[in-house]
PDB file of C-alpha atoms in Angstrom:
ATOM      1  CA  UNK E1411     -22.762  14.832  11.278  1.00  0.00           C
ATOM      2  CA  UNK E1412     -25.348  14.077  13.950  1.00  0.00           C
ATOM      3  CA  UNK E1413     -24.525  11.810  16.880  1.00  0.00           C
ATOM      4  CA  UNK E1414     -26.569   8.883  15.551  1.00  0.00           C
ATOM      5  CA  UNK E1415     -24.934   9.133  12.132  1.00  0.00           C
ATOM      6  CA  UNK E1416     -21.495   9.388  13.725  1.00  0.00           C
ATOM      7  CA  UNK E1417     -22.161   6.256  15.791  1.00  0.00           C
ATOM      8  CA  UNK E1418     -23.315   4.362  12.714  1.00  0.00           C
ATOM      9  CA  UNK E1419     -20.182   5.383  10.807  1.00  0.00           C
ATOM     10  CA  UNK E1420     -18.022   4.405  13.772  1.00  0.00           C
ATOM     11  CA  UNK E1421     -19.619   0.953  13.887  1.00  0.00           C
ATOM     12  CA  UNK E1422     -19.039   0.533  10.165  1.00  0.00           C
ATOM     13  CA  UNK E1423     -15.414   1.657  10.418  1.00  0.00           C
ATOM     14  CA  UNK E1424     -14.730  -0.846  13.187  1.00  0.00           C
ATOM     15  CA  UNK E1425     -16.523  -3.647  11.345  1.00  0.00           C
ATOM     16  CA  UNK E1426     -14.781  -2.975   8.029  1.00  0.00           C
ATOM     17  CA  UNK E1427     -11.337  -2.980   9.630  1.00  0.00           C
ATOM     18  CA  UNK E1428     -12.067  -6.262  11.397  1.00  0.00           C
ATOM     19  CA  UNK E1429     -13.593  -7.929   8.329  1.00  0.00           C
ATOM     20  CA  UNK E1430     -10.649  -6.999   6.127  1.00  0.00           C
ATOM     21  CA  UNK E1431      -8.252  -8.278   8.781  1.00  0.00           C
ATOM     22  CA  UNK E1432      -9.860 -11.630   9.564  1.00  0.00           C
ATOM     23  CA  UNK E1433     -13.066 -12.132   7.592  1.00  0.00           C
ATOM     24  CA  UNK E1434     -16.782 -11.696   8.135  1.00  0.00           C
ATOM     25  CA  UNK E1435     -17.370 -14.917  10.069  1.00  0.00           C
ATOM     26  CA  UNK E1436     -14.630 -14.134  12.576  1.00  0.00           C
ATOM     27  CA  UNK E1437     -15.960 -10.635  13.204  1.00  0.00           C
ATOM     28  CA  UNK E1438     -18.559 -10.669  15.954  1.00  0.00           C
ATOM     29  CA  UNK E1439     -21.136  -8.108  16.948  1.00  0.00           C
ATOM     30  CA  UNK E1440     -19.759  -8.360  20.487  1.00  0.00           C
ATOM     31  CA  UNK E1441     -16.288  -7.181  19.511  1.00  0.00           C
ATOM     32  CA  UNK E1442     -17.706  -4.372  17.373  1.00  0.00           C
ATOM     33  CA  UNK E1443     -19.832  -2.977  20.193  1.00  0.00           C
ATOM     34  CA  UNK E1444     -17.004  -3.436  22.695  1.00  0.00           C
ATOM     35  CA  UNK E1445     -14.664  -1.294  20.614  1.00  0.00           C
ATOM     36  CA  UNK E1446     -17.405   1.225  19.853  1.00  0.00           C
ATOM     37  CA  UNK E1447     -18.333   1.280  23.550  1.00  0.00           C
ATOM     38  CA  UNK E1448     -22.063   0.965  22.970  1.00  0.00           C
ATOM     39  CA  UNK E1449     -24.657  -1.599  24.022  1.00  0.00           C
ATOM     40  CA  UNK E1450     -25.927  -4.442  21.868  1.00  0.00           C
ATOM     41  CA  UNK E1451     -29.295  -2.696  21.666  1.00  0.00           C
ATOM     42  CA  UNK E1452     -27.411   0.333  20.369  1.00  0.00           C
ATOM     43  CA  UNK E1453     -25.959  -1.790  17.583  1.00  0.00           C
ATOM     44  CA  UNK E1454     -29.358  -3.215  16.661  1.00  0.00           C
ATOM     45  CA  UNK E1455     -30.783   0.294  16.550  1.00  0.00           C
ATOM     46  CA  UNK E1456     -28.558   0.888  13.523  1.00  0.00           C
ATOM     47  CA  UNK E1457     -28.448  -2.627  12.007  1.00  0.00           C
ATOM     48  CA  UNK E1458     -31.057  -5.328  12.519  1.00  0.00           C
ATOM     49  CA  UNK E1459     -28.481  -8.084  11.870  1.00  0.00           C
ATOM     50  CA  UNK E1460     -25.046  -8.739  10.373  1.00  0.00           C
ATOM     51  CA  UNK E1461     -26.433  -8.982   6.845  1.00  0.00           C
ATOM     52  CA  UNK E1462     -27.808  -5.461   7.109  1.00  0.00           C
ATOM     53  CA  UNK E1463     -24.397  -4.351   8.338  1.00  0.00           C
ATOM     54  CA  UNK E1464     -22.809  -6.176   5.389  1.00  0.00           C
ATOM     55  CA  UNK E1465     -25.103  -4.372   2.943  1.00  0.00           C
ATOM     56  CA  UNK E1466     -24.348  -0.976   4.438  1.00  0.00           C
ATOM     57  CA  UNK E1467     -20.609  -1.634   4.392  1.00  0.00           C
ATOM     58  CA  UNK E1468     -20.668  -2.785   0.784  1.00  0.00           C
ATOM     59  CA  UNK E1469     -22.711   0.182  -0.423  1.00  0.00           C
ATOM     60  CA  UNK E1470     -20.353   2.590   1.327  1.00  0.00           C
ATOM     61  CA  UNK E1471     -17.277   0.794  -0.006  1.00  0.00           C
ATOM     62  CA  UNK E1472     -18.540   0.855  -3.600  1.00  0.00           C
ATOM     63  CA  UNK E1473     -19.471   4.538  -3.320  1.00  0.00           C
ATOM     64  CA  UNK E1474     -15.975   5.360  -2.098  1.00  0.00           C
ATOM     65  CA  UNK E1475     -14.340   3.326  -4.867  1.00  0.00           C
ATOM     66  CA  UNK E1476     -16.532   5.042  -7.461  1.00  0.00           C
ATOM     67  CA  UNK E1477     -15.574   8.439  -6.074  1.00  0.00           C
ATOM     68  CA  UNK E1478     -11.889   7.499  -6.148  1.00  0.00           C
ATOM     69  CA  UNK E1479     -11.942   6.423  -9.797  1.00  0.00           C
ATOM     70  CA  UNK E1480     -14.096   9.406 -10.768  1.00  0.00           C
ATOM     71  CA  UNK E1481     -11.491  11.679  -9.212  1.00  0.00           C
ATOM     72  CA  UNK E1482      -8.539   9.905 -10.852  1.00  0.00           C
ATOM     73  CA  UNK E1483     -10.075   9.896 -14.326  1.00  0.00           C
ATOM     74  CA  UNK E1484     -11.238  13.503 -13.985  1.00  0.00           C
ATOM     75  CA  UNK E1485      -7.743  14.603 -12.970  1.00  0.00           C
ATOM     76  CA  UNK E1486      -6.249  12.679 -15.885  1.00  0.00           C
ATOM     77  CA  UNK E1487      -8.758  14.263 -18.274  1.00  0.00           C
ATOM     78  CA  UNK E1488      -7.658  17.686 -17.050  1.00  0.00           C
ATOM     79  CA  UNK E1489      -4.087  16.800 -18.003  1.00  0.00           C
ATOM     80  CA  UNK E1490      -4.777  15.274 -21.433  1.00  0.00           C
ATOM     81  CA  UNK E1491      -7.654  14.959 -23.884  1.00  0.00           C
ATOM     82  CA  UNK E1492      -6.540  11.726 -25.577  1.00  0.00           C
ATOM     83  CA  UNK E1493      -8.478   8.668 -24.260  1.00  0.00           C
ATOM     84  CA  UNK E1494      -5.443   6.379 -24.185  1.00  0.00           C
ATOM     85  CA  UNK E1495      -3.332   8.908 -22.338  1.00  0.00           C
ATOM     86  CA  UNK E1496      -6.186   9.603 -19.924  1.00  0.00           C
ATOM     87  CA  UNK E1497      -6.288   5.904 -19.032  1.00  0.00           C
ATOM     88  CA  UNK E1498      -2.505   5.644 -18.724  1.00  0.00           C
ATOM     89  CA  UNK E1499      -2.330   8.749 -16.552  1.00  0.00           C
ATOM     90  CA  UNK E1500      -5.140   7.393 -14.361  1.00  0.00           C
ATOM     91  CA  UNK E1501      -3.226   4.160 -13.778  1.00  0.00           C
ATOM     92  CA  UNK E1502      -0.078   6.121 -12.944  1.00  0.00           C
ATOM     93  CA  UNK E1503      -2.010   8.264 -10.472  1.00  0.00           C
ATOM     94  CA  UNK E1504      -3.489   5.125  -8.907  1.00  0.00           C
ATOM     95  CA  UNK E1505      -0.050   3.510  -8.634  1.00  0.00           C
ATOM     96  CA  UNK E1506       1.369   6.644  -7.016  1.00  0.00           C
ATOM     97  CA  UNK E1507      -1.531   6.732  -4.564  1.00  0.00           C
ATOM     98  CA  UNK E1508      -1.005   3.093  -3.593  1.00  0.00           C
ATOM     99  CA  UNK E1509       2.747   3.627  -3.243  1.00  0.00           C
ATOM    100  CA  UNK E1510       2.107   6.533  -0.866  1.00  0.00           C
ATOM    101  CA  UNK E1511      -0.041   4.501   1.540  1.00  0.00           C
ATOM    102  CA  UNK E1512       1.625   4.543   4.978  1.00  0.00           C
ATOM    103  CA  UNK E1513       0.932   0.815   5.363  1.00  0.00           C
ATOM    104  CA  UNK E1514      -0.036  -2.013   3.044  1.00  0.00           C
ATOM    105  CA  UNK E1515      -3.454  -1.768   1.398  1.00  0.00           C
ATOM    106  CA  UNK E1516      -5.999  -3.015   3.966  1.00  0.00           C
ATOM    107  CA  UNK E1517      -7.768  -5.226   1.432  1.00  0.00           C
ATOM    108  CA  UNK E1518     -10.883  -5.267  -0.709  1.00  0.00           C
ATOM    109  CA  UNK E1519     -14.287  -5.693   0.890  1.00  0.00           C
ATOM    110  CA  UNK E1520     -15.769  -7.095  -2.323  1.00  0.00           C
ATOM    111  CA  UNK E1521     -13.128  -9.836  -2.473  1.00  0.00           C
ATOM    112  CA  UNK E1522     -13.599 -10.578   1.218  1.00  0.00           C
ATOM    113  CA  UNK E1523     -17.329 -11.051   0.675  1.00  0.00           C
ATOM    114  CA  UNK E1524     -16.633 -13.482  -2.182  1.00  0.00           C
ATOM    115  CA  UNK E1525     -14.520 -15.658   0.101  1.00  0.00           C
ATOM    116  CA  UNK E1526     -17.375 -15.912   2.617  1.00  0.00           C
ATOM    117  CA  UNK E1527     -20.430 -15.731   0.361  1.00  0.00           C
ATOM    118  CA  UNK E1528     -22.240 -18.567   2.163  1.00  0.00           C
ATOM    119  CA  UNK E1529     -22.650 -16.244   5.128  1.00  0.00           C
ATOM    120  CA  UNK E1530     -24.634 -13.663   3.185  1.00  0.00           C
ATOM    121  CA  UNK E1531     -28.210 -13.424   2.015  1.00  0.00           C
ATOM    122  CA  UNK E1532     -29.207 -13.134  -1.645  1.00  0.00           C
ATOM    123  CA  UNK E1533     -29.354  -9.340  -1.539  1.00  0.00           C
ATOM    124  CA  UNK E1534     -25.768  -8.995  -0.314  1.00  0.00           C
ATOM    125  CA  UNK E1535     -24.547 -11.475  -2.931  1.00  0.00           C
ATOM    126  CA  UNK E1536     -26.320  -9.554  -5.688  1.00  0.00           C
ATOM    127  CA  UNK E1537     -24.940  -6.240  -4.448  1.00  0.00           C
ATOM    128  CA  UNK E1538     -21.461  -7.725  -4.592  1.00  0.00           C
ATOM    129  CA  UNK E1539     -22.043  -9.045  -8.099  1.00  0.00           C
ATOM    130  CA  UNK E1540     -23.350  -5.687  -9.286  1.00  0.00           C
ATOM    131  CA  UNK E1541     -20.318  -3.937  -7.806  1.00  0.00           C
ATOM    132  CA  UNK E1542     -17.964  -6.120  -9.848  1.00  0.00           C
ATOM    133  CA  UNK E1543     -20.060  -5.613 -12.982  1.00  0.00           C
ATOM    134  CA  UNK E1544     -19.932  -1.870 -12.375  1.00  0.00           C
ATOM    135  CA  UNK E1545     -16.136  -1.998 -12.402  1.00  0.00           C
ATOM    136  CA  UNK E1546     -16.250  -4.037 -15.607  1.00  0.00           C
ATOM    137  CA  UNK E1547     -18.557  -1.517 -17.262  1.00  0.00           C
ATOM    138  CA  UNK E1548     -16.434   1.458 -16.213  1.00  0.00           C
ATOM    139  CA  UNK E1549     -13.186   0.085 -17.592  1.00  0.00           C
ATOM    140  CA  UNK E1550     -14.746  -1.576 -20.652  1.00  0.00           C
ATOM    141  CA  UNK E1551     -16.305   1.727 -21.648  1.00  0.00           C
ATOM    142  CA  UNK E1552     -12.889   3.381 -21.401  1.00  0.00           C
ATOM    143  CA  UNK E1553     -11.286   0.636 -23.509  1.00  0.00           C
ATOM    144  CA  UNK E1554     -14.033   0.888 -26.128  1.00  0.00           C
ATOM    145  CA  UNK E1555     -13.351   4.607 -26.459  1.00  0.00           C
ATOM    146  CA  UNK E1556      -9.620   3.965 -26.722  1.00  0.00           C
ATOM    147  CA  UNK E1557     -10.189   1.277 -29.373  1.00  0.00           C
ATOM    148  CA  UNK E1558     -11.983   3.762 -31.618  1.00  0.00           C
ATOM    149  CA  UNK E1559      -8.820   5.843 -31.756  1.00  0.00           C
ATOM    150  CA  UNK E1560      -6.214   3.107 -31.383  1.00  0.00           C
ATOM    151  CA  UNK E1561      -7.134  -0.349 -32.712  1.00  0.00           C
ATOM    152  CA  UNK E1562      -5.528  -2.921 -30.390  1.00  0.00           C
ATOM    153  CA  UNK E1563      -2.643  -4.961 -31.761  1.00  0.00           C
ATOM    154  CA  UNK E1564      -4.331  -8.191 -30.651  1.00  0.00           C
ATOM    155  CA  UNK E1565      -7.977  -9.183 -30.899  1.00  0.00           C
ATOM    156  CA  UNK E1566      -9.171  -8.667 -27.344  1.00  0.00           C
ATOM    157  CA  UNK E1567     -12.506  -8.331 -25.603  1.00  0.00           C
ATOM    158  CA  UNK E1568     -12.978  -4.995 -23.869  1.00  0.00           C
ATOM    159  CA  UNK E1569     -14.855  -6.798 -21.090  1.00  0.00           C
ATOM    160  CA  UNK E1570     -11.912  -9.167 -20.605  1.00  0.00           C
ATOM    161  CA  UNK E1571      -9.523  -6.216 -20.556  1.00  0.00           C
ATOM    162  CA  UNK E1572     -11.734  -4.482 -18.017  1.00  0.00           C
ATOM    163  CA  UNK E1573     -11.716  -7.586 -15.828  1.00  0.00           C
ATOM    164  CA  UNK E1574      -7.928  -7.659 -16.142  1.00  0.00           C
ATOM    165  CA  UNK E1575      -7.759  -4.246 -14.476  1.00  0.00           C
ATOM    166  CA  UNK E1576      -9.796  -5.471 -11.511  1.00  0.00           C
ATOM    167  CA  UNK E1577      -7.946  -8.791 -11.367  1.00  0.00           C
ATOM    168  CA  UNK E1578      -4.551  -7.107 -11.405  1.00  0.00           C
ATOM    169  CA  UNK E1579      -5.423  -4.777  -8.560  1.00  0.00           C
ATOM    170  CA  UNK E1580      -7.164  -7.451  -6.473  1.00  0.00           C
ATOM    171  CA  UNK E1581      -4.421  -9.999  -7.065  1.00  0.00           C
ATOM    172  CA  UNK E1582      -1.732  -7.468  -6.227  1.00  0.00           C
ATOM    173  CA  UNK E1583      -3.470  -6.606  -2.956  1.00  0.00           C
ATOM    174  CA  UNK E1584      -3.363 -10.293  -2.000  1.00  0.00           C
ATOM    175  CA  UNK E1585       0.276 -10.664  -3.049  1.00  0.00           C
ATOM    176  CA  UNK E1586       1.363  -7.546  -1.196  1.00  0.00           C
ATOM    177  CA  UNK E1587      -0.312  -8.790   1.985  1.00  0.00           C
ATOM    178  CA  UNK E1588       0.971 -12.364   1.637  1.00  0.00           C
ATOM    179  CA  UNK E1589       4.540 -11.223   1.016  1.00  0.00           C
ATOM    180  CA  UNK E1590       4.326  -8.240   3.363  1.00  0.00           C
ATOM    181  CA  UNK E1591       5.628  -6.140   0.490  1.00  0.00           C
ATOM    182  CA  UNK E1592       3.385  -3.079   0.021  1.00  0.00           C
ATOM    183  CA  UNK E1593       5.311  -2.021  -3.100  1.00  0.00           C
ATOM    184  CA  UNK E1594       3.907  -4.999  -5.038  1.00  0.00           C
ATOM    185  CA  UNK E1595       0.554  -3.271  -5.550  1.00  0.00           C
ATOM    186  CA  UNK E1596       1.995  -0.163  -7.195  1.00  0.00           C
ATOM    187  CA  UNK E1597       4.409  -2.260  -9.255  1.00  0.00           C
ATOM    188  CA  UNK E1598       1.633  -4.443 -10.644  1.00  0.00           C
ATOM    189  CA  UNK E1599      -0.498  -1.433 -11.546  1.00  0.00           C
ATOM    190  CA  UNK E1600       2.448   0.030 -13.449  1.00  0.00           C
ATOM    191  CA  UNK E1601       2.978  -3.281 -15.264  1.00  0.00           C
ATOM    192  CA  UNK E1602      -0.693  -3.246 -16.224  1.00  0.00           C
ATOM    193  CA  UNK E1603      -0.174   0.290 -17.500  1.00  0.00           C
ATOM    194  CA  UNK E1604       2.736  -0.909 -19.641  1.00  0.00           C
ATOM    195  CA  UNK E1605       0.600  -3.681 -21.116  1.00  0.00           C
ATOM    196  CA  UNK E1606      -2.227  -1.291 -21.992  1.00  0.00           C
ATOM    197  CA  UNK E1607       0.274   1.071 -23.580  1.00  0.00           C
ATOM    198  CA  UNK E1608       1.841  -1.715 -25.661  1.00  0.00           C
ATOM    199  CA  UNK E1609      -1.567  -3.050 -26.682  1.00  0.00           C
ATOM    200  CA  UNK E1610      -2.926   0.226 -28.009  1.00  0.00           C
ATOM    201  CA  UNK E1611      -0.075   2.582 -28.774  1.00  0.00           C
ATOM    202  CA  UNK E1612       0.791   2.585 -32.502  1.00  0.00           C
ATOM    203  CA  UNK E1613       4.211   1.382 -33.564  1.00  0.00           C
ATOM    204  CA  UNK E1614       6.614   4.110 -34.684  1.00  0.00           C
ATOM    205  CA  UNK E1615       6.414   4.755 -38.413  1.00  0.00           C
TER     206      UNK E1615
END
């Protein structure tokens, strides 16, 4: 990585940590450049304003989340070829990963942006919306495939189920931080896994 790219990544790392800790409004350019030990002109060389920084952070965050879920589902698919079991294994892998974090989950950038959406321009808001829709599409597609093999016991919308995955994870992140109980996140993911299993797995003959 070239020096300019490394500096840009460093600025983004500092900004993301601060935003997740205290919000976008409370994170100033001054504190970012102070920690990065660069000048304000150095910051503006990489980002023309805070909205451009917000866009870059969001795009990077979404790319990392996509890569994480791609890896989890690919690993699960290597272990089993049944769509329901692939999804259940993926949730178990995710729960194990969250349980192994040395500290509580730092938070979700997408959720943080929602809380402070008045601070962002239309492009950032649309990027955030598209990120959430991308999660919905990913999980809904998986549930649609599962439904073809295992009709659900209740009439449910695959989009609503997909949103439930995101809501469970996001809500558990908030609960774990509020209670200072990191284990809550993994526990909630495993409860979600149990629900999915009960919803789709056929009853014993």
